[in-house]
Amino acid sequence: MNIQLALDRMKIADAIQLSREVEQDIDWIEVGTSLIKEFGMTSVRKIKEAFPNKTIIADIKTNDNARYEFELCFQAGADVATVMGVSPLVTIEACMDVAKQYNKKVMIDLLNTSDEQKSALMRYKDAILCDHVSKDQQEESGERHLGTRREDPTIQLAVAGGITFDSIGHLIETLNPDVVIIGSAISKAQNPSEAAAKFKQLISQARGE
């Protein structure tokens, strides 16, 4: 199980510094949508340069113009790029095709997808499906986790959105995701290094390791 650190609403230098502080206890580094919107592919490039041995996720949230956007991400050094699950299937297919050309991965964000759409997306065995509670849902309505379940145990599943020390154990027990995406619980902690280490410990305990 990989811990993905989500970096949002900060400067590139701060994102790199934070990642260095928690590097030993996280596996993947997400260049968040806000970083990409503010700094473009420079944010992806600089973070990959700083952490060449980490899996770098470009959370670009593609909804259209898939080939162009995914090529930008992969050429900048991303190992994974994200597409919205509510996109037309032709867009998803284009993302999968570009990822295959670059030998990279696609993460499909299930935010606001219907059960019918989720079922249709289960066909993409090479993608990672991300069960996601949005920032607005968390901040405006207090929602936490949706709990998408795998219809097929071979599906790769990530979970994101408001994950805390209190919720991580339940998420692992009920969903057993391949990736847990953690943002503010680490980035806004008084001691990010200690927070990351605690998440790693809690995951190990929940998995009986």
PDB file of C-alpha atoms in Angstrom:
ATOM      1  CA  MET A   1       0.000   0.000   0.000  1.00  0.00           C
ATOM      2  CA  ASN A   2       1.410   3.343  -1.081  1.00  0.00           C
ATOM      3  CA  ILE A   3       1.074   6.633   0.783  1.00  0.00           C
ATOM      4  CA  GLN A   4       0.588   9.451  -1.723  1.00  0.00           C
ATOM      5  CA  LEU A   5       1.375  12.932  -0.405  1.00  0.00           C
ATOM      6  CA  ALA A   6      -0.920  15.532  -1.983  1.00  0.00           C
ATOM      7  CA  LEU A   7       0.719  18.936  -2.417  1.00  0.00           C
ATOM      8  CA  ASP A   8      -1.750  21.772  -2.925  1.00  0.00           C
ATOM      9  CA  ARG A   9      -2.062  25.515  -2.421  1.00  0.00           C
ATOM     10  CA  MET A  10       1.616  26.231  -1.833  1.00  0.00           C
ATOM     11  CA  LYS A  11       4.694  27.415  -3.709  1.00  0.00           C
ATOM     12  CA  ILE A  12       6.913  24.918  -5.538  1.00  0.00           C
ATOM     13  CA  ALA A  13       9.836  25.496  -3.161  1.00  0.00           C
ATOM     14  CA  ASP A  14       7.585  24.868  -0.159  1.00  0.00           C
ATOM     15  CA  ALA A  15       6.238  21.708  -1.773  1.00  0.00           C
ATOM     16  CA  ILE A  16       9.757  20.391  -2.289  1.00  0.00           C
ATOM     17  CA  GLN A  17      10.790  21.284   1.258  1.00  0.00           C
ATOM     18  CA  LEU A  18       7.737  19.563   2.733  1.00  0.00           C
ATOM     19  CA  SER A  19       8.363  16.458   0.637  1.00  0.00           C
ATOM     20  CA  ARG A  20      11.959  16.307   1.863  1.00  0.00           C
ATOM     21  CA  GLU A  21      10.761  16.396   5.471  1.00  0.00           C
ATOM     22  CA  VAL A  22       8.488  13.370   4.995  1.00  0.00           C
ATOM     23  CA  GLU A  23      10.320  11.586   2.186  1.00  0.00           C
ATOM     24  CA  GLN A  24      11.198   8.438   4.134  1.00  0.00           C
ATOM     25  CA  ASP A  25       7.581   7.761   5.119  1.00  0.00           C
ATOM     26  CA  ILE A  26       5.741   8.463   1.853  1.00  0.00           C
ATOM     27  CA  ASP A  27       5.868   6.607  -1.444  1.00  0.00           C
ATOM     28  CA  TRP A  28       4.238   8.785  -4.090  1.00  0.00           C
ATOM     29  CA  ILE A  29       4.204  12.573  -4.471  1.00  0.00           C
ATOM     30  CA  GLU A  30       1.206  14.303  -6.008  1.00  0.00           C
ATOM     31  CA  VAL A  31       1.698  17.610  -7.768  1.00  0.00           C
ATOM     32  CA  GLY A  32      -1.740  18.956  -6.895  1.00  0.00           C
ATOM     33  CA  THR A  33      -4.178  20.649  -9.250  1.00  0.00           C
ATOM     34  CA  SER A  34      -3.596  24.029  -7.624  1.00  0.00           C
ATOM     35  CA  LEU A  35       0.164  23.776  -8.200  1.00  0.00           C
ATOM     36  CA  ILE A  36      -0.357  22.874 -11.846  1.00  0.00           C
ATOM     37  CA  LYS A  37      -2.878  25.688 -12.342  1.00  0.00           C
ATOM     38  CA  GLU A  38      -0.589  28.284 -10.768  1.00  0.00           C
ATOM     39  CA  PHE A  39       2.805  27.131 -12.026  1.00  0.00           C
ATOM     40  CA  GLY A  40       2.038  24.843 -14.969  1.00  0.00           C
ATOM     41  CA  MET A  41       4.296  21.961 -15.943  1.00  0.00           C
ATOM     42  CA  THR A  42       7.206  23.683 -14.176  1.00  0.00           C
ATOM     43  CA  SER A  43       5.763  22.344 -10.921  1.00  0.00           C
ATOM     44  CA  VAL A  44       5.760  18.763 -12.223  1.00  0.00           C
ATOM     45  CA  ARG A  45       9.237  19.082 -13.722  1.00  0.00           C
ATOM     46  CA  LYS A  46      10.864  20.583 -10.640  1.00  0.00           C
ATOM     47  CA  ILE A  47       9.337  18.086  -8.234  1.00  0.00           C
ATOM     48  CA  LYS A  48      10.381  15.152 -10.432  1.00  0.00           C
ATOM     49  CA  GLU A  49      13.891  16.601 -10.629  1.00  0.00           C
ATOM     50  CA  ALA A  50      13.980  16.889  -6.826  1.00  0.00           C
ATOM     51  CA  PHE A  51      12.656  13.341  -6.313  1.00  0.00           C
ATOM     52  CA  PRO A  52      13.691  11.256  -9.326  1.00  0.00           C
ATOM     53  CA  ASN A  53      13.151   7.969  -7.488  1.00  0.00           C
ATOM     54  CA  LYS A  54       9.617   8.749  -6.316  1.00  0.00           C
ATOM     55  CA  THR A  55       6.445   8.113  -8.292  1.00  0.00           C
ATOM     56  CA  ILE A  56       5.160  11.555  -9.287  1.00  0.00           C
ATOM     57  CA  ILE A  57       1.453  12.112  -9.925  1.00  0.00           C
ATOM     58  CA  ALA A  58       0.291  15.083 -11.991  1.00  0.00           C
ATOM     59  CA  ASP A  59      -3.220  15.769 -10.702  1.00  0.00           C
ATOM     60  CA  ILE A  60      -4.265  17.642 -13.825  1.00  0.00           C
ATOM     61  CA  LYS A  61      -7.882  16.372 -13.674  1.00  0.00           C
ATOM     62  CA  THR A  62      -8.215  16.175 -17.442  1.00  0.00           C
ATOM     63  CA  ASN A  63     -11.776  16.380 -18.725  1.00  0.00           C
ATOM     64  CA  ASP A  64     -11.080  17.077 -22.407  1.00  0.00           C
ATOM     65  CA  ASN A  65      -8.123  17.610 -24.767  1.00  0.00           C
ATOM     66  CA  ALA A  66      -6.698  14.450 -23.271  1.00  0.00           C
ATOM     67  CA  ARG A  67      -3.784  13.668 -25.552  1.00  0.00           C
ATOM     68  CA  TYR A  68      -2.313  17.157 -25.325  1.00  0.00           C
ATOM     69  CA  GLU A  69      -2.618  17.402 -21.541  1.00  0.00           C
ATOM     70  CA  PHE A  70      -1.333  13.898 -20.823  1.00  0.00           C
ATOM     71  CA  GLU A  71       1.632  14.344 -23.128  1.00  0.00           C
ATOM     72  CA  LEU A  72       2.490  17.562 -21.292  1.00  0.00           C
ATOM     73  CA  CYS A  73       2.417  15.724 -17.956  1.00  0.00           C
ATOM     74  CA  PHE A  74       4.490  12.755 -19.053  1.00  0.00           C
ATOM     75  CA  GLN A  75       7.023  14.870 -20.913  1.00  0.00           C
ATOM     76  CA  ALA A  76       7.446  16.933 -17.730  1.00  0.00           C
ATOM     77  CA  GLY A  77       8.314  13.782 -15.786  1.00  0.00           C
ATOM     78  CA  ALA A  78       5.026  12.612 -14.286  1.00  0.00           C
ATOM     79  CA  ASP A  79       4.659   8.871 -13.790  1.00  0.00           C
ATOM     80  CA  VAL A  80       0.881   9.082 -13.350  1.00  0.00           C
ATOM     81  CA  ALA A  81      -1.661  11.648 -14.571  1.00  0.00           C
ATOM     82  CA  THR A  82      -5.317  12.023 -13.615  1.00  0.00           C
ATOM     83  CA  VAL A  83      -8.490  12.161 -15.683  1.00  0.00           C
ATOM     84  CA  MET A  84     -12.015  12.744 -14.425  1.00  0.00           C
ATOM     85  CA  GLY A  85     -14.252   9.692 -14.504  1.00  0.00           C
ATOM     86  CA  VAL A  86     -17.188  11.825 -15.666  1.00  0.00           C
ATOM     87  CA  SER A  87     -15.330  12.527 -18.913  1.00  0.00           C
ATOM     88  CA  PRO A  88     -16.564  10.938 -22.149  1.00  0.00           C
ATOM     89  CA  LEU A  89     -15.187   7.439 -22.605  1.00  0.00           C
ATOM     90  CA  VAL A  90     -13.323   8.619 -25.704  1.00  0.00           C
ATOM     91  CA  THR A  91     -11.352  10.940 -23.415  1.00  0.00           C
ATOM     92  CA  ILE A  92     -10.565   8.093 -21.005  1.00  0.00           C
ATOM     93  CA  GLU A  93      -9.480   5.936 -23.934  1.00  0.00           C
ATOM     94  CA  ALA A  94      -7.177   8.693 -25.207  1.00  0.00           C
ATOM     95  CA  CYS A  95      -5.560   8.989 -21.762  1.00  0.00           C
ATOM     96  CA  MET A  96      -5.025   5.233 -21.611  1.00  0.00           C
ATOM     97  CA  ASP A  97      -3.487   5.257 -25.073  1.00  0.00           C
ATOM     98  CA  VAL A  98      -1.046   8.084 -24.291  1.00  0.00           C
ATOM     99  CA  ALA A  99      -0.053   6.435 -21.010  1.00  0.00           C
ATOM    100  CA  LYS A 100       0.668   3.199 -22.846  1.00  0.00           C
ATOM    101  CA  GLN A 101       2.847   5.044 -25.375  1.00  0.00           C
ATOM    102  CA  TYR A 102       4.901   6.603 -22.557  1.00  0.00           C
ATOM    103  CA  ASN A 103       4.830   3.490 -20.341  1.00  0.00           C
ATOM    104  CA  LYS A 104       3.073   5.514 -17.637  1.00  0.00           C
ATOM    105  CA  LYS A 105      -0.146   5.158 -15.610  1.00  0.00           C
ATOM    106  CA  VAL A 106      -3.601   6.726 -15.555  1.00  0.00           C
ATOM    107  CA  MET A 107      -5.523   7.549 -12.386  1.00  0.00           C
ATOM    108  CA  ILE A 108      -9.268   7.947 -12.958  1.00  0.00           C
ATOM    109  CA  ASP A 109     -10.861  10.331 -10.453  1.00  0.00           C
ATOM    110  CA  LEU A 110     -14.336   9.051  -9.504  1.00  0.00           C
ATOM    111  CA  LEU A 111     -15.490  12.402  -8.122  1.00  0.00           C
ATOM    112  CA  ASN A 112     -19.217  12.867  -8.872  1.00  0.00           C
ATOM    113  CA  THR A 113     -19.442   9.695 -10.962  1.00  0.00           C
ATOM    114  CA  SER A 114     -22.670   7.685 -10.919  1.00  0.00           C
ATOM    115  CA  ASP A 115     -22.790   3.979 -10.068  1.00  0.00           C
ATOM    116  CA  GLU A 116     -23.321   3.301 -13.773  1.00  0.00           C
ATOM    117  CA  GLN A 117     -20.227   5.298 -14.689  1.00  0.00           C
ATOM    118  CA  LYS A 118     -18.159   3.556 -12.014  1.00  0.00           C
ATOM    119  CA  SER A 119     -19.201   0.166 -13.357  1.00  0.00           C
ATOM    120  CA  ALA A 120     -18.187   1.213 -16.888  1.00  0.00           C
ATOM    121  CA  LEU A 121     -14.790   2.390 -15.632  1.00  0.00           C
ATOM    122  CA  MET A 122     -14.029  -0.945 -13.980  1.00  0.00           C
ATOM    123  CA  ARG A 123     -12.984  -2.226 -17.423  1.00  0.00           C
ATOM    124  CA  TYR A 124      -9.730  -0.249 -17.209  1.00  0.00           C
ATOM    125  CA  LYS A 125      -7.598  -2.809 -15.419  1.00  0.00           C
ATOM    126  CA  ASP A 126      -4.372  -0.881 -16.076  1.00  0.00           C
ATOM    127  CA  ALA A 127      -5.711   2.322 -14.487  1.00  0.00           C
ATOM    128  CA  ILE A 128      -5.974   3.305 -10.841  1.00  0.00           C
ATOM    129  CA  LEU A 129      -9.512   4.253  -9.791  1.00  0.00           C
ATOM    130  CA  CYS A 130      -9.596   7.012  -7.196  1.00  0.00           C
ATOM    131  CA  ASP A 131     -12.509   7.263  -4.763  1.00  0.00           C
ATOM    132  CA  HIS A 132     -12.444  10.984  -4.024  1.00  0.00           C
ATOM    133  CA  VAL A 133     -14.292  13.334  -1.687  1.00  0.00           C
ATOM    134  CA  SER A 134     -13.677  16.857  -2.975  1.00  0.00           C
ATOM    135  CA  LYS A 135     -12.211  19.742  -1.017  1.00  0.00           C
ATOM    136  CA  ASP A 136     -15.509  21.623  -1.304  1.00  0.00           C
ATOM    137  CA  GLN A 137     -17.467  18.627  -0.001  1.00  0.00           C
ATOM    138  CA  GLN A 138     -15.138  18.436   2.975  1.00  0.00           C
ATOM    139  CA  GLU A 139     -15.056  22.166   3.742  1.00  0.00           C
ATOM    140  CA  GLU A 140     -18.605  23.170   2.873  1.00  0.00           C
ATOM    141  CA  SER A 141     -20.687  20.142   3.872  1.00  0.00           C
ATOM    142  CA  GLY A 142     -18.404  18.123   6.113  1.00  0.00           C
ATOM    143  CA  GLU A 143     -18.530  14.992   3.936  1.00  0.00           C
ATOM    144  CA  ARG A 144     -15.723  12.521   4.317  1.00  0.00           C
ATOM    145  CA  HIS A 145     -15.592   9.201   2.464  1.00  0.00           C
ATOM    146  CA  LEU A 146     -17.790   7.607  -0.177  1.00  0.00           C
ATOM    147  CA  GLY A 147     -16.502   4.070   0.064  1.00  0.00           C
ATOM    148  CA  THR A 148     -16.343   2.831  -3.507  1.00  0.00           C
ATOM    149  CA  ARG A 149     -16.084  -0.939  -3.500  1.00  0.00           C
ATOM    150  CA  ARG A 150     -14.269  -3.008  -6.076  1.00  0.00           C
ATOM    151  CA  GLU A 151     -16.421  -5.218  -8.249  1.00  0.00           C
ATOM    152  CA  ASP A 152     -13.217  -6.935  -9.331  1.00  0.00           C
ATOM    153  CA  PRO A 153     -10.381  -7.579  -6.837  1.00  0.00           C
ATOM    154  CA  THR A 154      -7.803  -6.960  -9.572  1.00  0.00           C
ATOM    155  CA  ILE A 155      -8.874  -3.300  -9.864  1.00  0.00           C
ATOM    156  CA  GLN A 156      -6.326  -0.847  -8.445  1.00  0.00           C
ATOM    157  CA  LEU A 157      -8.011   1.511  -5.975  1.00  0.00           C
ATOM    158  CA  ALA A 158      -6.891   4.799  -4.417  1.00  0.00           C
ATOM    159  CA  VAL A 159      -8.781   6.771  -1.781  1.00  0.00           C
ATOM    160  CA  ALA A 160      -8.577  10.528  -1.261  1.00  0.00           C
ATOM    161  CA  GLY A 161     -10.276  13.280   0.661  1.00  0.00           C
ATOM    162  CA  GLY A 162     -10.017  14.269   4.307  1.00  0.00           C
ATOM    163  CA  ILE A 163      -8.147  11.159   5.488  1.00  0.00           C
ATOM    164  CA  THR A 164      -7.184  11.464   9.153  1.00  0.00           C
ATOM    165  CA  PHE A 165      -5.521   9.391  11.860  1.00  0.00           C
ATOM    166  CA  ASP A 166      -9.019   8.411  13.041  1.00  0.00           C
ATOM    167  CA  SER A 167     -10.330   7.347   9.634  1.00  0.00           C
ATOM    168  CA  ILE A 168      -7.345   5.571   8.098  1.00  0.00           C
ATOM    169  CA  GLY A 169      -7.861   2.272   9.941  1.00  0.00           C
ATOM    170  CA  HIS A 170     -11.518   1.961   8.917  1.00  0.00           C
ATOM    171  CA  LEU A 171     -10.696   2.792   5.298  1.00  0.00           C
ATOM    172  CA  ILE A 172      -8.082   0.060   5.148  1.00  0.00           C
ATOM    173  CA  GLU A 173     -10.345  -2.501   6.805  1.00  0.00           C
ATOM    174  CA  THR A 174     -13.320  -1.779   4.534  1.00  0.00           C
ATOM    175  CA  LEU A 175     -11.688  -0.877   1.207  1.00  0.00           C
ATOM    176  CA  ASN A 176      -8.101  -2.161   1.424  1.00  0.00           C
ATOM    177  CA  PRO A 177      -6.918   0.421  -1.143  1.00  0.00           C
ATOM    178  CA  ASP A 178      -3.660   0.208  -3.039  1.00  0.00           C
ATOM    179  CA  VAL A 179      -3.020   3.930  -2.522  1.00  0.00           C
ATOM    180  CA  VAL A 180      -4.046   6.288   0.286  1.00  0.00           C
ATOM    181  CA  ILE A 181      -3.841   9.942  -0.697  1.00  0.00           C
ATOM    182  CA  ILE A 182      -3.153  12.238   2.249  1.00  0.00           C
ATOM    183  CA  GLY A 183      -2.918  16.011   2.045  1.00  0.00           C
ATOM    184  CA  SER A 184      -3.588  18.461   4.834  1.00  0.00           C
ATOM    185  CA  ALA A 185      -3.306  15.866   7.614  1.00  0.00           C
ATOM    186  CA  ILE A 186       0.403  15.857   6.778  1.00  0.00           C
ATOM    187  CA  SER A 187       1.021  19.196   5.049  1.00  0.00           C
ATOM    188  CA  LYS A 188      -0.736  21.268   7.714  1.00  0.00           C
ATOM    189  CA  ALA A 189       0.434  19.246  10.692  1.00  0.00           C
ATOM    190  CA  GLN A 190       2.557  21.007  13.287  1.00  0.00           C
ATOM    191  CA  ASN A 191       5.217  18.384  12.590  1.00  0.00           C
ATOM    192  CA  PRO A 192       4.691  16.901   9.099  1.00  0.00           C
ATOM    193  CA  SER A 193       7.464  14.335   9.552  1.00  0.00           C
ATOM    194  CA  GLU A 194       5.867  12.929  12.694  1.00  0.00           C
ATOM    195  CA  ALA A 195       2.434  12.928  11.030  1.00  0.00           C
ATOM    196  CA  ALA A 196       3.697  10.979   8.006  1.00  0.00           C
ATOM    197  CA  ALA A 197       5.456   8.474  10.256  1.00  0.00           C
ATOM    198  CA  LYS A 198       2.273   8.006  12.298  1.00  0.00           C
ATOM    199  CA  PHE A 199       0.214   7.342   9.163  1.00  0.00           C
ATOM    200  CA  LYS A 200       2.747   4.750   8.073  1.00  0.00           C
ATOM    201  CA  GLN A 201       2.547   3.103  11.478  1.00  0.00           C
ATOM    202  CA  LEU A 202      -1.268   3.117  11.525  1.00  0.00           C
ATOM    203  CA  ILE A 203      -1.394   1.550   8.063  1.00  0.00           C
ATOM    204  CA  SER A 204       0.976  -1.209   9.137  1.00  0.00           C
ATOM    205  CA  GLN A 205      -1.126  -1.882  12.231  1.00  0.00           C
ATOM    206  CA  ALA A 206      -4.395  -1.975  10.276  1.00  0.00           C
ATOM    207  CA  ARG A 207      -2.852  -4.433   7.819  1.00  0.00           C
ATOM    208  CA  GLY A 208      -1.478  -6.591  10.621  1.00  0.00           C
ATOM    209  CA  GLU A 209       2.122  -6.071   9.574  1.00  0.00           C
TER     210      GLU A 209
END
